[in-house]
Amino acid sequence: MGSAYFTTQYLQSVLGKSALEAALWALLPSVPIGVAAPVATGLVRKGVDRAHVVTAGFVIAASGFGLLALAGTDAMWLVLASCAVLAVGSVVVMSQIMDLAMGAAPVERAGAASSLMETGSEFGGALGMAVLGSVGTAVYRHEIPAAAPDPARETLGGALAVADRVPGLATAAREAFTSGMQGAAVTGAVLLAGAAVLAAVTLRRAEVHERARERTRGQTCESPDRPSALGRSGEA
């Protein structure tokens, strides 16, 4: 969500695409999303530790932000590629985290667990937009020329609205916005890299607990000390 704040403005205000053109181009990064979740699930079913899959998802998403940090003022394909990589990593993470959360919750609390995950997702999206948007805005205001009109110092849209009054303002504002996007992308990459480390450390314990529960269930079902229902029926 934090990246979308920049990429949508980038396509329209920096590259000059119309709203319809930007929306159509923005569909491209969604194509590999349909493959990411099934592949991640398949890896887990083949025995790959879920902690490794989630960690890899965070690393992939961080790489997407890394690509976005390299984008200049005329790099549409690089921006779209970065969005695709970021989306793939995010989907890999969310699909496995959802399974972990639902698997850890008792059956009678499945609805509460699902609601909690949805709330966390929405809160995370809003927080991402707030944090990365603040970073990008701070960089933009630092990069925009000090002599620019007040509307231009607030947002890129404000700069383009008064660009006809100040020669070169449009170019300077687009460059400042792109610098802000790069700064936000670096911040996002660092945060996701930290999340990858956190996942690698903490989810291994969750994986161990999950295996322990499965072994306990198996031993309980197969224990000779507990006769089956059929045995008890026969004895009766």
PDB file of C-alpha atoms in Angstrom:
ATOM      1  CA  MET A   1       0.000   0.000   0.000  1.00  0.00           C
ATOM      2  CA  GLY A   2       2.852   2.366   0.746  1.00  0.00           C
ATOM      3  CA  SER A   3       4.347   1.836  -2.700  1.00  0.00           C
ATOM      4  CA  ALA A   4       0.997   2.392  -4.445  1.00  0.00           C
ATOM      5  CA  TYR A   5       0.908   5.920  -3.046  1.00  0.00           C
ATOM      6  CA  PHE A   6       3.939   6.727  -5.218  1.00  0.00           C
ATOM      7  CA  THR A   7       3.556   4.517  -8.265  1.00  0.00           C
ATOM      8  CA  THR A   8       0.097   5.754  -9.174  1.00  0.00           C
ATOM      9  CA  GLN A   9       1.261   9.377  -8.994  1.00  0.00           C
ATOM     10  CA  TYR A  10       4.431   8.468 -10.856  1.00  0.00           C
ATOM     11  CA  LEU A  11       2.524   7.025 -13.810  1.00  0.00           C
ATOM     12  CA  GLN A  12       0.188   9.999 -14.062  1.00  0.00           C
ATOM     13  CA  SER A  13       2.089  13.062 -12.852  1.00  0.00           C
ATOM     14  CA  VAL A  14       5.677  12.151 -13.742  1.00  0.00           C
ATOM     15  CA  LEU A  15       5.157  10.145 -16.933  1.00  0.00           C
ATOM     16  CA  GLY A  16       2.050  12.065 -17.986  1.00  0.00           C
ATOM     17  CA  LYS A  17      -0.270   9.076 -18.427  1.00  0.00           C
ATOM     18  CA  SER A  18      -4.003   9.583 -18.239  1.00  0.00           C
ATOM     19  CA  ALA A  19      -5.938   7.996 -15.383  1.00  0.00           C
ATOM     20  CA  LEU A  20      -7.174   5.214 -17.689  1.00  0.00           C
ATOM     21  CA  GLU A  21      -3.715   4.564 -19.137  1.00  0.00           C
ATOM     22  CA  ALA A  22      -2.162   4.450 -15.671  1.00  0.00           C
ATOM     23  CA  ALA A  23      -4.836   2.039 -14.456  1.00  0.00           C
ATOM     24  CA  LEU A  24      -4.303  -0.275 -17.432  1.00  0.00           C
ATOM     25  CA  TRP A  25      -0.523  -0.262 -17.027  1.00  0.00           C
ATOM     26  CA  ALA A  26      -0.957  -0.925 -13.311  1.00  0.00           C
ATOM     27  CA  LEU A  27      -2.696  -4.201 -14.159  1.00  0.00           C
ATOM     28  CA  LEU A  28       0.548  -5.727 -15.457  1.00  0.00           C
ATOM     29  CA  PRO A  29       2.188  -6.247 -12.047  1.00  0.00           C
ATOM     30  CA  SER A  30      -0.864  -8.218 -10.910  1.00  0.00           C
ATOM     31  CA  VAL A  31      -0.276 -10.979 -13.479  1.00  0.00           C
ATOM     32  CA  PRO A  32       2.402 -12.924 -11.521  1.00  0.00           C
ATOM     33  CA  ILE A  33       0.407 -12.634  -8.282  1.00  0.00           C
ATOM     34  CA  GLY A  34      -1.826 -15.517  -9.359  1.00  0.00           C
ATOM     35  CA  VAL A  35       1.214 -17.786  -9.483  1.00  0.00           C
ATOM     36  CA  ALA A  36       2.958 -16.684  -6.288  1.00  0.00           C
ATOM     37  CA  ALA A  37       0.566 -18.088  -3.667  1.00  0.00           C
ATOM     38  CA  PRO A  38       0.161 -21.574  -5.256  1.00  0.00           C
ATOM     39  CA  VAL A  39       3.934 -21.873  -5.671  1.00  0.00           C
ATOM     40  CA  ALA A  40       4.526 -20.920  -2.028  1.00  0.00           C
ATOM     41  CA  THR A  41       1.890 -23.401  -0.859  1.00  0.00           C
ATOM     42  CA  GLY A  42       3.380 -26.103  -3.062  1.00  0.00           C
ATOM     43  CA  LEU A  43       6.819 -25.574  -1.564  1.00  0.00           C
ATOM     44  CA  VAL A  44       5.420 -25.922   1.959  1.00  0.00           C
ATOM     45  CA  ARG A  45       3.602 -29.130   1.020  1.00  0.00           C
ATOM     46  CA  LYS A  46       6.848 -30.547  -0.394  1.00  0.00           C
ATOM     47  CA  GLY A  47       8.528 -30.123   2.947  1.00  0.00           C
ATOM     48  CA  VAL A  48      10.127 -26.688   2.768  1.00  0.00           C
ATOM     49  CA  ASP A  49       9.948 -24.971   6.144  1.00  0.00           C
ATOM     50  CA  ARG A  50       7.268 -22.334   6.213  1.00  0.00           C
ATOM     51  CA  ALA A  51       9.723 -20.024   7.995  1.00  0.00           C
ATOM     52  CA  HIS A  52      12.026 -20.203   4.966  1.00  0.00           C
ATOM     53  CA  VAL A  53       9.167 -19.479   2.560  1.00  0.00           C
ATOM     54  CA  VAL A  54       7.989 -16.450   4.543  1.00  0.00           C
ATOM     55  CA  THR A  55      11.557 -15.179   4.868  1.00  0.00           C
ATOM     56  CA  ALA A  56      12.048 -15.560   1.115  1.00  0.00           C
ATOM     57  CA  GLY A  57       8.812 -13.658   0.535  1.00  0.00           C
ATOM     58  CA  PHE A  58      10.040 -10.743   2.628  1.00  0.00           C
ATOM     59  CA  VAL A  59      13.380 -10.772   0.776  1.00  0.00           C
ATOM     60  CA  ILE A  60      11.597 -10.745  -2.591  1.00  0.00           C
ATOM     61  CA  ALA A  61       9.393  -7.861  -1.486  1.00  0.00           C
ATOM     62  CA  ALA A  62      12.437  -5.963  -0.227  1.00  0.00           C
ATOM     63  CA  SER A  63      14.048  -6.524  -3.640  1.00  0.00           C
ATOM     64  CA  GLY A  64      10.992  -4.932  -5.228  1.00  0.00           C
ATOM     65  CA  PHE A  65      11.523  -1.822  -3.147  1.00  0.00           C
ATOM     66  CA  GLY A  66      15.200  -1.971  -4.084  1.00  0.00           C
ATOM     67  CA  LEU A  67      14.293  -1.868  -7.769  1.00  0.00           C
ATOM     68  CA  LEU A  68      11.926   1.035  -7.142  1.00  0.00           C
ATOM     69  CA  ALA A  69      14.776   2.945  -5.496  1.00  0.00           C
ATOM     70  CA  LEU A  70      16.658   2.806  -8.815  1.00  0.00           C
ATOM     71  CA  ALA A  71      13.859   4.381 -10.867  1.00  0.00           C
ATOM     72  CA  GLY A  72      14.443   7.738 -12.511  1.00  0.00           C
ATOM     73  CA  THR A  73      11.968  10.162 -14.039  1.00  0.00           C
ATOM     74  CA  ASP A  74      11.555   8.036 -17.175  1.00  0.00           C
ATOM     75  CA  ALA A  75      11.586   4.416 -15.995  1.00  0.00           C
ATOM     76  CA  MET A  76       8.085   3.060 -16.442  1.00  0.00           C
ATOM     77  CA  TRP A  77       9.147  -0.544 -17.053  1.00  0.00           C
ATOM     78  CA  LEU A  78      11.445  -0.548 -14.047  1.00  0.00           C
ATOM     79  CA  VAL A  79       8.653   0.812 -11.847  1.00  0.00           C
ATOM     80  CA  LEU A  80       6.188  -1.798 -13.131  1.00  0.00           C
ATOM     81  CA  ALA A  81       8.758  -4.566 -12.605  1.00  0.00           C
ATOM     82  CA  SER A  82       9.413  -3.379  -9.076  1.00  0.00           C
ATOM     83  CA  CYS A  83       5.672  -3.386  -8.350  1.00  0.00           C
ATOM     84  CA  ALA A  84       5.409  -6.960  -9.651  1.00  0.00           C
ATOM     85  CA  VAL A  85       8.323  -8.187  -7.525  1.00  0.00           C
ATOM     86  CA  LEU A  86       6.990  -6.389  -4.461  1.00  0.00           C
ATOM     87  CA  ALA A  87       3.500  -7.813  -4.966  1.00  0.00           C
ATOM     88  CA  VAL A  88       4.794 -11.368  -5.429  1.00  0.00           C
ATOM     89  CA  GLY A  89       6.792 -11.193  -2.212  1.00  0.00           C
ATOM     90  CA  SER A  90       3.859  -9.733  -0.297  1.00  0.00           C
ATOM     91  CA  VAL A  91       1.465 -12.431  -1.524  1.00  0.00           C
ATOM     92  CA  VAL A  92       3.912 -15.185  -0.563  1.00  0.00           C
ATOM     93  CA  VAL A  93       4.162 -13.748   2.948  1.00  0.00           C
ATOM     94  CA  MET A  94       0.451 -13.148   3.453  1.00  0.00           C
ATOM     95  CA  SER A  95      -0.633 -16.565   2.195  1.00  0.00           C
ATOM     96  CA  GLN A  96       1.644 -18.360   4.645  1.00  0.00           C
ATOM     97  CA  ILE A  97       1.025 -16.027   7.574  1.00  0.00           C
ATOM     98  CA  MET A  98      -2.704 -16.547   7.143  1.00  0.00           C
ATOM     99  CA  ASP A  99      -2.236 -20.330   7.240  1.00  0.00           C
ATOM    100  CA  LEU A 100      -0.099 -20.047  10.369  1.00  0.00           C
ATOM    101  CA  ALA A 101      -2.620 -17.832  12.119  1.00  0.00           C
ATOM    102  CA  MET A 102      -5.614 -19.981  11.220  1.00  0.00           C
ATOM    103  CA  GLY A 103      -3.733 -23.153  12.136  1.00  0.00           C
ATOM    104  CA  ALA A 104      -2.708 -21.793  15.527  1.00  0.00           C
ATOM    105  CA  ALA A 105      -6.210 -20.656  16.499  1.00  0.00           C
ATOM    106  CA  PRO A 106      -8.708 -23.095  18.032  1.00  0.00           C
ATOM    107  CA  VAL A 107     -11.536 -24.075  15.713  1.00  0.00           C
ATOM    108  CA  GLU A 108     -14.096 -22.139  17.744  1.00  0.00           C
ATOM    109  CA  ARG A 109     -11.994 -18.965  17.377  1.00  0.00           C
ATOM    110  CA  ALA A 110     -11.339 -19.236  13.638  1.00  0.00           C
ATOM    111  CA  GLY A 111     -13.631 -16.288  12.913  1.00  0.00           C
ATOM    112  CA  ALA A 112     -11.856 -14.104  15.449  1.00  0.00           C
ATOM    113  CA  ALA A 113      -8.452 -15.088  14.036  1.00  0.00           C
ATOM    114  CA  SER A 114      -9.559 -14.251  10.505  1.00  0.00           C
ATOM    115  CA  SER A 115     -10.918 -10.888  11.649  1.00  0.00           C
ATOM    116  CA  LEU A 116      -7.710 -10.120  13.493  1.00  0.00           C
ATOM    117  CA  MET A 117      -5.646 -10.893  10.394  1.00  0.00           C
ATOM    118  CA  GLU A 118      -7.873  -8.672   8.243  1.00  0.00           C
ATOM    119  CA  THR A 119      -7.646  -5.844  10.772  1.00  0.00           C
ATOM    120  CA  GLY A 120      -3.877  -6.195  10.910  1.00  0.00           C
ATOM    121  CA  SER A 121      -3.662  -6.122   7.138  1.00  0.00           C
ATOM    122  CA  GLU A 122      -5.739  -2.956   6.869  1.00  0.00           C
ATOM    123  CA  PHE A 123      -3.809  -1.291   9.688  1.00  0.00           C
ATOM    124  CA  GLY A 124      -0.512  -2.275   8.087  1.00  0.00           C
ATOM    125  CA  GLY A 125      -1.583  -0.803   4.760  1.00  0.00           C
ATOM    126  CA  ALA A 126      -2.599   2.479   6.354  1.00  0.00           C
ATOM    127  CA  LEU A 127       0.595   2.596   8.414  1.00  0.00           C
ATOM    128  CA  GLY A 128       2.689   1.876   5.320  1.00  0.00           C
ATOM    129  CA  MET A 129       1.107   4.750   3.444  1.00  0.00           C
ATOM    130  CA  ALA A 130       1.578   7.070   6.420  1.00  0.00           C
ATOM    131  CA  VAL A 131       5.221   6.192   7.057  1.00  0.00           C
ATOM    132  CA  LEU A 132       6.439   5.940   3.472  1.00  0.00           C
ATOM    133  CA  GLY A 133       4.291   8.903   2.424  1.00  0.00           C
ATOM    134  CA  SER A 134       5.859  10.998   5.175  1.00  0.00           C
ATOM    135  CA  VAL A 135       9.367   9.987   4.096  1.00  0.00           C
ATOM    136  CA  GLY A 136       8.622  10.760   0.461  1.00  0.00           C
ATOM    137  CA  THR A 137       7.037  14.107   1.294  1.00  0.00           C
ATOM    138  CA  ALA A 138       9.996  15.118   3.460  1.00  0.00           C
ATOM    139  CA  VAL A 139      12.453  14.322   0.653  1.00  0.00           C
ATOM    140  CA  TYR A 140      10.261  16.087  -1.904  1.00  0.00           C
ATOM    141  CA  ARG A 141      10.128  19.294   0.152  1.00  0.00           C
ATOM    142  CA  HIS A 142      13.878  19.135   0.651  1.00  0.00           C
ATOM    143  CA  GLU A 143      14.569  18.710  -3.072  1.00  0.00           C
ATOM    144  CA  ILE A 144      12.082  21.221  -4.494  1.00  0.00           C
ATOM    145  CA  PRO A 145      13.686  24.640  -5.157  1.00  0.00           C
ATOM    146  CA  ALA A 146      13.291  27.057  -2.247  1.00  0.00           C
ATOM    147  CA  ALA A 147      12.011  29.743  -4.626  1.00  0.00           C
ATOM    148  CA  ALA A 148       9.075  27.577  -5.729  1.00  0.00           C
ATOM    149  CA  PRO A 149       5.553  28.820  -4.907  1.00  0.00           C
ATOM    150  CA  ASP A 150       3.905  27.440  -1.792  1.00  0.00           C
ATOM    151  CA  PRO A 151       1.570  25.057  -3.671  1.00  0.00           C
ATOM    152  CA  ALA A 152       4.593  23.570  -5.414  1.00  0.00           C
ATOM    153  CA  ARG A 153       6.303  22.951  -2.108  1.00  0.00           C
ATOM    154  CA  GLU A 154       3.342  20.964  -0.804  1.00  0.00           C
ATOM    155  CA  THR A 155       2.732  18.333  -3.495  1.00  0.00           C
ATOM    156  CA  LEU A 156       3.679  17.406  -7.021  1.00  0.00           C
ATOM    157  CA  GLY A 157       0.105  18.093  -8.104  1.00  0.00           C
ATOM    158  CA  GLY A 158       0.339  21.591  -6.683  1.00  0.00           C
ATOM    159  CA  ALA A 159       3.604  22.161  -8.537  1.00  0.00           C
ATOM    160  CA  LEU A 160       2.152  21.055 -11.859  1.00  0.00           C
ATOM    161  CA  ALA A 161      -0.873  23.295 -11.309  1.00  0.00           C
ATOM    162  CA  VAL A 162       1.317  26.418 -11.155  1.00  0.00           C
ATOM    163  CA  ALA A 163       4.119  25.180 -13.408  1.00  0.00           C
ATOM    164  CA  ASP A 164       3.151  27.549 -16.215  1.00  0.00           C
ATOM    165  CA  ARG A 165       4.097  30.523 -14.029  1.00  0.00           C
ATOM    166  CA  VAL A 166       7.638  29.341 -13.199  1.00  0.00           C
ATOM    167  CA  PRO A 167       9.945  28.100 -15.988  1.00  0.00           C
ATOM    168  CA  GLY A 168      11.463  24.711 -15.224  1.00  0.00           C
ATOM    169  CA  LEU A 169       9.258  24.108 -12.195  1.00  0.00           C
ATOM    170  CA  ALA A 170       7.543  21.054 -13.680  1.00  0.00           C
ATOM    171  CA  THR A 171      10.842  19.304 -14.356  1.00  0.00           C
ATOM    172  CA  ALA A 172      12.216  20.185 -10.920  1.00  0.00           C
ATOM    173  CA  ALA A 173       9.028  18.985  -9.220  1.00  0.00           C
ATOM    174  CA  ARG A 174       9.052  15.668 -11.095  1.00  0.00           C
ATOM    175  CA  GLU A 175      12.672  15.110 -10.133  1.00  0.00           C
ATOM    176  CA  ALA A 176      11.928  15.994  -6.503  1.00  0.00           C
ATOM    177  CA  PHE A 177       8.984  13.600  -6.426  1.00  0.00           C
ATOM    178  CA  THR A 178      11.103  10.816  -7.908  1.00  0.00           C
ATOM    179  CA  SER A 179      13.750  11.456  -5.251  1.00  0.00           C
ATOM    180  CA  GLY A 180      11.046  11.199  -2.600  1.00  0.00           C
ATOM    181  CA  MET A 181       9.864   7.911  -4.095  1.00  0.00           C
ATOM    182  CA  GLN A 182      13.426   6.608  -4.025  1.00  0.00           C
ATOM    183  CA  GLY A 183      13.815   7.591  -0.372  1.00  0.00           C
ATOM    184  CA  ALA A 184      10.559   5.885   0.541  1.00  0.00           C
ATOM    185  CA  ALA A 185      11.615   2.780  -1.400  1.00  0.00           C
ATOM    186  CA  VAL A 186      14.888   2.577   0.506  1.00  0.00           C
ATOM    187  CA  THR A 187      12.948   2.865   3.762  1.00  0.00           C
ATOM    188  CA  GLY A 188      10.561   0.128   2.682  1.00  0.00           C
ATOM    189  CA  ALA A 189      13.429  -2.142   1.647  1.00  0.00           C
ATOM    190  CA  VAL A 190      15.098  -1.732   5.037  1.00  0.00           C
ATOM    191  CA  LEU A 191      11.856  -2.445   6.901  1.00  0.00           C
ATOM    192  CA  LEU A 192      11.138  -5.577   4.873  1.00  0.00           C
ATOM    193  CA  ALA A 193      14.717  -6.796   5.247  1.00  0.00           C
ATOM    194  CA  GLY A 194      14.267  -6.453   9.005  1.00  0.00           C
ATOM    195  CA  ALA A 195      10.986  -8.358   8.742  1.00  0.00           C
ATOM    196  CA  ALA A 196      12.812 -11.139   6.875  1.00  0.00           C
ATOM    197  CA  VAL A 197      15.299 -11.498   9.732  1.00  0.00           C
ATOM    198  CA  LEU A 198      12.479 -11.436  12.287  1.00  0.00           C
ATOM    199  CA  ALA A 199      10.549 -14.107  10.377  1.00  0.00           C
ATOM    200  CA  ALA A 200      13.610 -16.333  10.062  1.00  0.00           C
ATOM    201  CA  VAL A 201      14.144 -16.206  13.829  1.00  0.00           C
ATOM    202  CA  THR A 202      10.586 -16.357  15.187  1.00  0.00           C
ATOM    203  CA  LEU A 203       8.718 -18.549  12.710  1.00  0.00           C
ATOM    204  CA  ARG A 204      11.120 -21.432  13.167  1.00  0.00           C
ATOM    205  CA  ARG A 205       9.820 -21.729  16.719  1.00  0.00           C
ATOM    206  CA  ALA A 206       6.262 -21.673  15.422  1.00  0.00           C
ATOM    207  CA  GLU A 207       7.188 -24.420  12.961  1.00  0.00           C
ATOM    208  CA  VAL A 208       8.660 -26.517  15.769  1.00  0.00           C
ATOM    209  CA  HIS A 209       5.525 -26.036  17.883  1.00  0.00           C
ATOM    210  CA  GLU A 210       3.365 -26.972  14.901  1.00  0.00           C
ATOM    211  CA  ARG A 211       5.294 -30.198  14.333  1.00  0.00           C
ATOM    212  CA  ALA A 212       5.153 -31.003  18.035  1.00  0.00           C
ATOM    213  CA  ARG A 213       1.376 -30.656  18.040  1.00  0.00           C
ATOM    214  CA  GLU A 214       1.085 -32.901  14.982  1.00  0.00           C
ATOM    215  CA  ARG A 215       3.259 -35.575  16.615  1.00  0.00           C
ATOM    216  CA  THR A 216       1.210 -35.346  19.801  1.00  0.00           C
ATOM    217  CA  ARG A 217      -2.004 -35.801  17.882  1.00  0.00           C
ATOM    218  CA  GLY A 218      -0.561 -38.769  16.030  1.00  0.00           C
ATOM    219  CA  GLN A 219       0.604 -40.436  19.212  1.00  0.00           C
ATOM    220  CA  THR A 220      -2.769 -39.825  20.842  1.00  0.00           C
ATOM    221  CA  CYS A 221      -4.665 -41.382  17.952  1.00  0.00           C
ATOM    222  CA  GLU A 222      -2.331 -44.391  17.742  1.00  0.00           C
ATOM    223  CA  SER A 223      -1.803 -44.965  21.490  1.00  0.00           C
ATOM    224  CA  PRO A 224      -2.549 -48.599  22.468  1.00  0.00           C
ATOM    225  CA  ASP A 225      -3.511 -47.419  25.946  1.00  0.00           C
ATOM    226  CA  ARG A 226      -6.603 -45.727  24.541  1.00  0.00           C
ATOM    227  CA  PRO A 227      -8.907 -48.273  22.881  1.00  0.00           C
ATOM    228  CA  SER A 228     -10.827 -47.179  19.858  1.00  0.00           C
ATOM    229  CA  ALA A 229     -14.556 -46.556  19.857  1.00  0.00           C
ATOM    230  CA  LEU A 230     -15.022 -49.877  18.050  1.00  0.00           C
ATOM    231  CA  GLY A 231     -13.059 -51.672  20.798  1.00  0.00           C
ATOM    232  CA  ARG A 232     -15.130 -50.107  23.536  1.00  0.00           C
ATOM    233  CA  SER A 233     -18.303 -50.995  21.646  1.00  0.00           C
ATOM    234  CA  GLY A 234     -17.170 -54.612  21.333  1.00  0.00           C
ATOM    235  CA  GLU A 235     -16.346 -54.841  25.023  1.00  0.00           C
ATOM    236  CA  ALA A 236     -19.744 -53.448  25.922  1.00  0.00           C
TER     237      ALA A 236
END
